[in-house]
PDB file of N, CA and C and ligand atoms in Angstrom:
ATOM      1  N   MET U 651     264.269   5.955 192.662  1.00 96.00           N
ATOM      2  CA  MET U 651     263.799   7.328 192.464  1.00 96.00           C
ATOM      3  C   MET U 651     263.556   7.580 190.982  1.00 96.00           C
ATOM      4  N   THR U 652     262.499   8.338 190.696  1.00 97.00           N
ATOM      5  CA  THR U 652     262.187   8.688 189.311  1.00 97.00           C
ATOM      6  C   THR U 652     262.486  10.170 189.081  1.00 97.00           C
ATOM      7  N   LEU U 653     262.434  10.562 187.823  1.00 98.00           N
ATOM      8  CA  LEU U 653     262.633  11.980 187.511  1.00 98.00           C
ATOM      9  C   LEU U 653     261.554  12.838 188.162  1.00 98.00           C
ATOM     10  N   GLY U 654     260.329  12.290 188.262  1.00 97.00           N
ATOM     11  CA  GLY U 654     259.240  13.023 188.905  1.00 97.00           C
ATOM     12  C   GLY U 654     259.552  13.296 190.372  1.00 97.00           C
ATOM     13  N   ASP U 655     260.059  12.269 191.074  1.00 97.00           N
ATOM     14  CA  ASP U 655     260.440  12.442 192.485  1.00 97.00           C
ATOM     15  C   ASP U 655     261.503  13.525 192.606  1.00 97.00           C
ATOM     16  N   MET U 656     262.455  13.464 191.694  1.00 96.00           N
ATOM     17  CA  MET U 656     263.572  14.401 191.710  1.00 96.00           C
ATOM     18  C   MET U 656     263.083  15.830 191.458  1.00 96.00           C
ATOM     19  N   ARG U 657     262.194  15.981 190.496  1.00 96.00           N
ATOM     20  CA  ARG U 657     261.666  17.312 190.178  1.00 96.00           C
ATOM     21  C   ARG U 657     260.862  17.868 191.349  1.00 96.00           C
ATOM     22  N   ASP U 658     260.152  16.980 192.058  1.00 95.00           N
ATOM     23  CA  ASP U 658     259.398  17.431 193.230  1.00 95.00           C
ATOM     24  C   ASP U 658     260.327  18.023 194.284  1.00 95.00           C
ATOM     25  N   LEU U 659     261.568  17.575 194.276  1.00 94.00           N
ATOM     26  CA  LEU U 659     262.555  18.064 195.244  1.00 94.00           C
ATOM     27  C   LEU U 659     263.321  19.275 194.703  1.00 94.00           C
ATOM     28  N   GLY U 660     262.916  19.768 193.535  1.00 94.00           N
ATOM     29  CA  GLY U 660     263.520  20.979 193.002  1.00 94.00           C
ATOM     30  C   GLY U 660     264.772  20.758 192.169  1.00 94.00           C
ATOM     31  N   VAL U 661     265.018  19.520 191.761  1.00 96.00           N
ATOM     32  CA  VAL U 661     266.216  19.210 190.985  1.00 96.00           C
ATOM     33  C   VAL U 661     265.797  18.822 189.570  1.00 96.00           C
ATOM     34  N   ARG U 662     266.408  19.455 188.568  1.00 95.00           N
ATOM     35  CA  ARG U 662     266.000  19.239 187.186  1.00 95.00           C
ATOM     36  C   ARG U 662     267.018  18.474 186.348  1.00 95.00           C
ATOM     37  N   ARG U 663     268.220  18.392 186.843  1.00 97.00           N
ATOM     38  CA  ARG U 663     269.250  17.721 186.050  1.00 97.00           C
ATOM     39  C   ARG U 663     269.916  16.615 186.861  1.00 97.00           C
ATOM     40  N   LEU U 664     270.498  15.668 186.130  1.00 97.00           N
ATOM     41  CA  LEU U 664     271.310  14.635 186.756  1.00 97.00           C
ATOM     42  C   LEU U 664     272.770  15.035 186.632  1.00 97.00           C
ATOM     43  N   ILE U 665     273.588  14.515 187.538  1.00 97.00           N
ATOM     44  CA  ILE U 665     275.025  14.671 187.360  1.00 97.00           C
ATOM     45  C   ILE U 665     275.618  13.279 187.210  1.00 97.00           C
ATOM     46  N   ALA U 666     276.374  13.095 186.134  1.00 96.00           N
ATOM     47  CA  ALA U 666     277.028  11.828 185.870  1.00 96.00           C
ATOM     48  C   ALA U 666     278.517  11.979 186.189  1.00 96.00           C
ATOM     49  N   SER U 667     279.031  11.084 187.013  1.00 97.00           N
ATOM     50  CA  SER U 667     280.433  11.139 187.412  1.00 97.00           C
ATOM     51  C   SER U 667     281.145   9.883 186.956  1.00 97.00           C
ATOM     52  N   CYS U 668     282.258  10.079 186.290  1.00 97.00           N
ATOM     53  CA  CYS U 668     283.075   8.949 185.866  1.00 97.00           C
ATOM     54  C   CYS U 668     283.850   8.432 187.082  1.00 97.00           C
ATOM     55  N   LEU U 669     283.801   7.124 187.321  1.00 97.00           N
ATOM     56  CA  LEU U 669     284.470   6.544 188.486  1.00 97.00           C
ATOM     57  C   LEU U 669     285.877   6.042 188.152  1.00 97.00           C
ATOM     58  N   ASN U 670     286.287   6.281 186.925  1.00 96.00           N
ATOM     59  CA  ASN U 670     287.643   5.918 186.516  1.00 96.00           C
ATOM     60  C   ASN U 670     288.621   6.892 187.191  1.00 96.00           C
ATOM     61  N   HIS U 671     289.502   6.377 188.040  1.00 95.00           N
ATOM     62  CA  HIS U 671     290.341   7.255 188.875  1.00 95.00           C
ATOM     63  C   HIS U 671     291.214   8.196 188.064  1.00 95.00           C
ATOM     64  N   SER U 672     291.602   7.816 186.902  1.00 97.00           N
ATOM     65  CA  SER U 672     292.466   8.681 186.111  1.00 97.00           C
ATOM     66  C   SER U 672     291.668   9.683 185.285  1.00 97.00           C
ATOM     67  N   CYS U 673     290.345   9.635 185.404  1.00 97.00           N
ATOM     68  CA  CYS U 673     289.486  10.499 184.580  1.00 97.00           C
ATOM     69  C   CYS U 673     288.677  11.445 185.455  1.00 97.00           C
ATOM     70  N   ARG U 674     287.743  10.899 186.225  1.00 97.00           N
ATOM     71  CA  ARG U 674     286.940  11.694 187.169  1.00 97.00           C
ATOM     72  C   ARG U 674     286.133  12.800 186.504  1.00 97.00           C
ATOM     73  N   HIS U 675     285.802  12.612 185.260  1.00 97.00           N
ATOM     74  CA  HIS U 675     285.007  13.590 184.542  1.00 97.00           C
ATOM     75  C   HIS U 675     283.580  13.611 185.108  1.00 97.00           C
ATOM     76  N   THR U 676     283.024  14.810 185.256  1.00 97.00           N
ATOM     77  CA  THR U 676     281.611  14.904 185.631  1.00 97.00           C
ATOM     78  C   THR U 676     280.894  15.767 184.614  1.00 97.00           C
ATOM     79  N   THR U 677     279.635  15.460 184.390  1.00 95.00           N
ATOM     80  CA  THR U 677     278.861  16.241 183.442  1.00 95.00           C
ATOM     81  C   THR U 677     277.406  16.284 183.888  1.00 95.00           C
ATOM     82  N   LEU U 678     276.749  17.396 183.612  1.00 96.00           N
ATOM     83  CA  LEU U 678     275.328  17.512 183.913  1.00 96.00           C
ATOM     84  C   LEU U 678     274.529  16.957 182.743  1.00 96.00           C
ATOM     85  N   VAL U 679     273.478  16.224 183.072  1.00 95.00           N
ATOM     86  CA  VAL U 679     272.650  15.586 182.050  1.00 95.00           C
ATOM     87  C   VAL U 679     271.281  16.246 182.058  1.00 95.00           C
ATOM     88  N   GLU U 680     270.905  16.826 180.926  1.00 95.00           N
ATOM     89  CA  GLU U 680     269.579  17.438 180.796  1.00 95.00           C
ATOM     90  C   GLU U 680     268.561  16.326 180.576  1.00 95.00           C
ATOM     91  N   VAL U 681     267.549  16.272 181.425  1.00 96.00           N
ATOM     92  CA  VAL U 681     266.577  15.176 181.324  1.00 96.00           C
ATOM     93  C   VAL U 681     265.136  15.686 181.203  1.00 96.00           C
ATOM     94  N   TRP U 682     264.993  16.965 180.873  1.00 94.00           N
ATOM     95  CA  TRP U 682     263.639  17.537 180.848  1.00 94.00           C
ATOM     96  C   TRP U 682     262.764  16.931 179.758  1.00 94.00           C
ATOM     97  N   THR U 683     263.369  16.294 178.760  1.00 96.00           N
ATOM     98  CA  THR U 683     262.563  15.697 177.687  1.00 96.00           C
ATOM     99  C   THR U 683     262.008  14.328 178.083  1.00 96.00           C
ATOM    100  N   TYR U 684     262.464  13.796 179.234  1.00 97.00           N
ATOM    101  CA  TYR U 684     262.026  12.456 179.622  1.00 97.00           C
ATOM    102  C   TYR U 684     260.834  12.523 180.570  1.00 97.00           C
ATOM    103  N   PRO U 685     259.930  11.542 180.477  1.00 97.00           N
ATOM    104  CA  PRO U 685     258.739  11.566 181.339  1.00 97.00           C
ATOM    105  C   PRO U 685     259.077  11.386 182.821  1.00 97.00           C
ATOM    106  N   ALA U 686     258.177  11.890 183.662  1.00 97.00           N
ATOM    107  CA  ALA U 686     258.398  11.874 185.109  1.00 97.00           C
ATOM    108  C   ALA U 686     258.560  10.464 185.666  1.00 97.00           C
ATOM    109  N   ALA U 687     257.993   9.466 184.988  1.00 98.00           N
ATOM    110  CA  ALA U 687     258.056   8.098 185.505  1.00 98.00           C
ATOM    111  C   ALA U 687     259.390   7.410 185.204  1.00 98.00           C
ATOM    112  N   THR U 688     260.282   8.076 184.477  1.00 97.00           N
ATOM    113  CA  THR U 688     261.570   7.468 184.133  1.00 97.00           C
ATOM    114  C   THR U 688     262.435   7.292 185.379  1.00 97.00           C
ATOM    115  N   GLU U 689     262.906   6.076 185.604  1.00 97.00           N
ATOM    116  CA  GLU U 689     263.780   5.807 186.746  1.00 97.00           C
ATOM    117  C   GLU U 689     265.181   6.351 186.462  1.00 97.00           C
ATOM    118  N   ILE U 690     265.815   6.860 187.495  1.00 96.00           N
ATOM    119  CA  ILE U 690     267.164   7.395 187.309  1.00 96.00           C
ATOM    120  C   ILE U 690     268.136   6.288 186.895  1.00 96.00           C
ATOM    121  N   THR U 691     267.877   5.080 187.338  1.00 94.00           N
ATOM    122  CA  THR U 691     268.756   3.964 186.948  1.00 94.00           C
ATOM    123  C   THR U 691     268.737   3.729 185.433  1.00 94.00           C
ATOM    124  N   TYR U 692     267.676   4.179 184.778  1.00 95.00           N
ATOM    125  CA  TYR U 692     267.603   4.061 183.318  1.00 95.00           C
ATOM    126  C   TYR U 692     268.762   4.814 182.666  1.00 95.00           C
ATOM    127  N   PHE U 693     269.116   5.957 183.243  1.00 95.00           N
ATOM    128  CA  PHE U 693     270.215   6.745 182.665  1.00 95.00           C
ATOM    129  C   PHE U 693     271.568   6.123 182.969  1.00 95.00           C
ATOM    130  N   LYS U 694     271.637   5.457 184.114  1.00 91.00           N
ATOM    131  CA  LYS U 694     272.903   4.817 184.479  1.00 91.00           C
ATOM    132  C   LYS U 694     273.306   3.786 183.422  1.00 91.00           C
ATOM    133  N   ARG U 695     272.323   3.149 182.819  1.00 90.00           N
ATOM    134  CA  ARG U 695     272.617   2.155 181.797  1.00 90.00           C
ATOM    135  C   ARG U 695     272.966   2.786 180.452  1.00 90.00           C
ATOM    136  N   ARG U 696     272.626   4.052 180.284  1.00 92.00           N
ATOM    137  CA  ARG U 696     272.785   4.688 178.977  1.00 92.00           C
ATOM    138  C   ARG U 696     273.940   5.665 178.872  1.00 92.00           C
ATOM    139  N   VAL U 697     274.306   6.271 180.017  1.00 93.00           N
ATOM    140  CA  VAL U 697     275.319   7.320 179.978  1.00 93.00           C
ATOM    141  C   VAL U 697     276.710   6.703 179.833  1.00 93.00           C
ATOM    142  N   ALA U 698     277.518   7.296 178.974  1.00 94.00           N
ATOM    143  CA  ALA U 698     278.922   6.897 178.843  1.00 94.00           C
ATOM    144  C   ALA U 698     279.783   8.137 179.025  1.00 94.00           C
ATOM    145  N   CYS U 699     280.960   7.958 179.601  1.00 96.00           N
ATOM    146  CA  CYS U 699     281.869   9.083 179.798  1.00 96.00           C
ATOM    147  C   CYS U 699     282.363   9.598 178.446  1.00 96.00           C
ATOM    148  N   ALA U 700     282.234  10.911 178.249  1.00 94.00           N
ATOM    149  CA  ALA U 700     282.641  11.512 176.978  1.00 94.00           C
ATOM    150  C   ALA U 700     284.157  11.541 176.826  1.00 94.00           C
ATOM    151  N   ILE U 701     284.874  11.408 177.939  1.00 96.00           N
ATOM    152  CA  ILE U 701     286.333  11.496 177.893  1.00 96.00           C
ATOM    153  C   ILE U 701     286.981  10.119 177.708  1.00 96.00           C
ATOM    154  N   CYS U 702     286.608   9.169 178.575  1.00 97.00           N
ATOM    155  CA  CYS U 702     287.312   7.880 178.536  1.00 97.00           C
ATOM    156  C   CYS U 702     286.422   6.728 178.072  1.00 97.00           C
ATOM    157  N   GLY U 703     285.124   6.990 177.896  1.00 96.00           N
ATOM    158  CA  GLY U 703     284.246   5.947 177.384  1.00 96.00           C
ATOM    159  C   GLY U 703     283.720   4.975 178.425  1.00 96.00           C
ATOM    160  N   ALA U 704     284.007   5.220 179.720  1.00 96.00           N
ATOM    161  CA  ALA U 704     283.496   4.346 180.775  1.00 96.00           C
ATOM    162  C   ALA U 704     281.975   4.362 180.772  1.00 96.00           C
ATOM    163  N   ARG U 705     281.384   3.257 181.175  1.00 93.00           N
ATOM    164  CA  ARG U 705     279.925   3.189 181.237  1.00 93.00           C
ATOM    165  C   ARG U 705     279.498   2.151 182.265  1.00 93.00           C
ATOM    166  N   GLY U 706     278.189   2.055 182.466  1.00 91.00           N
ATOM    167  CA  GLY U 706     277.653   1.050 183.385  1.00 91.00           C
ATOM    168  C   GLY U 706     278.132   1.256 184.801  1.00 91.00           C
ATOM    169  N   GLU U 707     278.743   0.234 185.395  1.00 92.00           N
ATOM    170  CA  GLU U 707     279.169   0.294 186.792  1.00 92.00           C
ATOM    171  C   GLU U 707     280.267   1.324 187.028  1.00 92.00           C
ATOM    172  N   ARG U 708     280.862   1.821 185.977  1.00 95.00           N
ATOM    173  CA  ARG U 708     281.944   2.798 186.149  1.00 95.00           C
ATOM    174  C   ARG U 708     281.463   4.234 186.035  1.00 95.00           C
ATOM    175  N   ILE U 709     280.153   4.403 185.935  1.00 96.00           N
ATOM    176  CA  ILE U 709     279.566   5.738 185.919  1.00 96.00           C
ATOM    177  C   ILE U 709     278.570   5.836 187.075  1.00 96.00           C
ATOM    178  N   ASP U 710     278.657   6.921 187.819  1.00 96.00           N
ATOM    179  CA  ASP U 710     277.697   7.178 188.884  1.00 96.00           C
ATOM    180  C   ASP U 710     276.734   8.249 188.394  1.00 96.00           C
ATOM    181  N   VAL U 711     275.443   7.957 188.421  1.00 96.00           N
ATOM    182  CA  VAL U 711     274.444   8.919 187.975  1.00 96.00           C
ATOM    183  C   VAL U 711     273.517   9.204 189.147  1.00 96.00           C
ATOM    184  N   ARG U 712     273.387  10.467 189.493  1.00 96.00           N
ATOM    185  CA  ARG U 712     272.521  10.835 190.612  1.00 96.00           C
ATOM    186  C   ARG U 712     271.925  12.218 190.362  1.00 96.00           C
ATOM    187  N   PRO U 713     270.860  12.533 191.122  1.00 97.00           N
ATOM    188  CA  PRO U 713     270.308  13.889 190.981  1.00 97.00           C
ATOM    189  C   PRO U 713     271.367  14.933 191.311  1.00 97.00           C
ATOM    190  N   ASN U 714     271.314  16.048 190.623  1.00 97.00           N
ATOM    191  CA  ASN U 714     272.280  17.119 190.873  1.00 97.00           C
ATOM    192  C   ASN U 714     271.795  17.952 192.059  1.00 97.00           C
ATOM    193  N   TRP U 715     272.036  17.414 193.268  1.00 95.00           N
ATOM    194  CA  TRP U 715     271.479  18.036 194.491  1.00 95.00           C
ATOM    195  C   TRP U 715     271.930  19.467 194.665  1.00 95.00           C
ATOM    196  N   LYS U 716     273.031  19.849 194.060  1.00 94.00           N
ATOM    197  CA  LYS U 716     273.524  21.226 194.221  1.00 94.00           C
ATOM    198  C   LYS U 716     272.518  22.263 193.751  1.00 94.00           C
ATOM    199  N   GLU U 717     271.639  21.877 192.835  1.00 93.00           N
ATOM    200  CA  GLU U 717     270.686  22.864 192.343  1.00 93.00           C
ATOM    201  C   GLU U 717     269.378  22.851 193.142  1.00 93.00           C
ATOM    202  N   GLN U 718     269.315  21.991 194.151  1.00 89.00           N
ATOM    203  CA  GLN U 718     268.126  21.963 194.997  1.00 89.00           C
ATOM    204  C   GLN U 718     268.034  23.273 195.785  1.00 89.00           C
ATOM    205  N   PRO U 719     266.867  23.880 195.807  1.00 84.00           N
ATOM    206  CA  PRO U 719     266.751  25.141 196.546  1.00 84.00           C
ATOM    207  C   PRO U 719     267.001  24.923 198.032  1.00 84.00           C
ATOM    208  N   PRO U 720     267.586  25.902 198.702  1.00 83.00           N
ATOM    209  CA  PRO U 720     267.851  25.741 200.132  1.00 83.00           C
ATOM    210  C   PRO U 720     266.552  25.576 200.920  1.00 83.00           C
ATOM    211  N   VAL U 721     266.598  24.745 201.921  1.00 76.00           N
ATOM    212  CA  VAL U 721     265.421  24.538 202.777  1.00 76.00           C
ATOM    213  C   VAL U 721     265.275  25.752 203.692  1.00 76.00           C
ATOM    214  N   PRO U 722     264.104  26.351 203.714  1.00 76.00           N
ATOM    215  CA  PRO U 722     263.926  27.540 204.580  1.00 76.00           C
ATOM    216  C   PRO U 722     264.172  27.188 206.042  1.00 76.00           C
ATOM    217  N   ALA U 723     264.857  28.059 206.739  1.00 76.00           N
ATOM    218  CA  ALA U 723     265.146  27.834 208.152  1.00 76.00           C
ATOM    219  C   ALA U 723     263.847  27.867 208.954  1.00 76.00           C
ATOM    220  N   LYS U 724     263.768  26.953 209.915  1.00 74.00           N
ATOM    221  CA  LYS U 724     262.587  26.942 210.787  1.00 74.00           C
ATOM    222  C   LYS U 724     262.713  28.018 211.850  1.00 74.00           C
ATOM    223  N   ARG U 725     261.603  28.630 212.172  1.00 70.00           N
ATOM    224  CA  ARG U 725     261.628  29.672 213.203  1.00 70.00           C
ATOM    225  C   ARG U 725     261.063  29.141 214.488  1.00 70.00           C
TER     226      ARG U 725
HETATM  227 ZN1  LIG X1578     285.888   8.991 182.186  1.00 88.95          ZN
END
């Protein structure tokens, strides 16, 4: 998935979650400055936990689905 795909779904930010069990820090990542063709996996390689310094396989980066607008109910 790219940032463009994500934006088409109404999501503008990524959420990065630290997978270190004693940390579990989560943070929203502003990505509006990056082009639509940027793959989300690109951020997974770059983001580091601000609390414990975990990175790479110990960080989960995904679209922040919570900000996706609700799907209108079908009638
Ligand atoms: Zn951490």
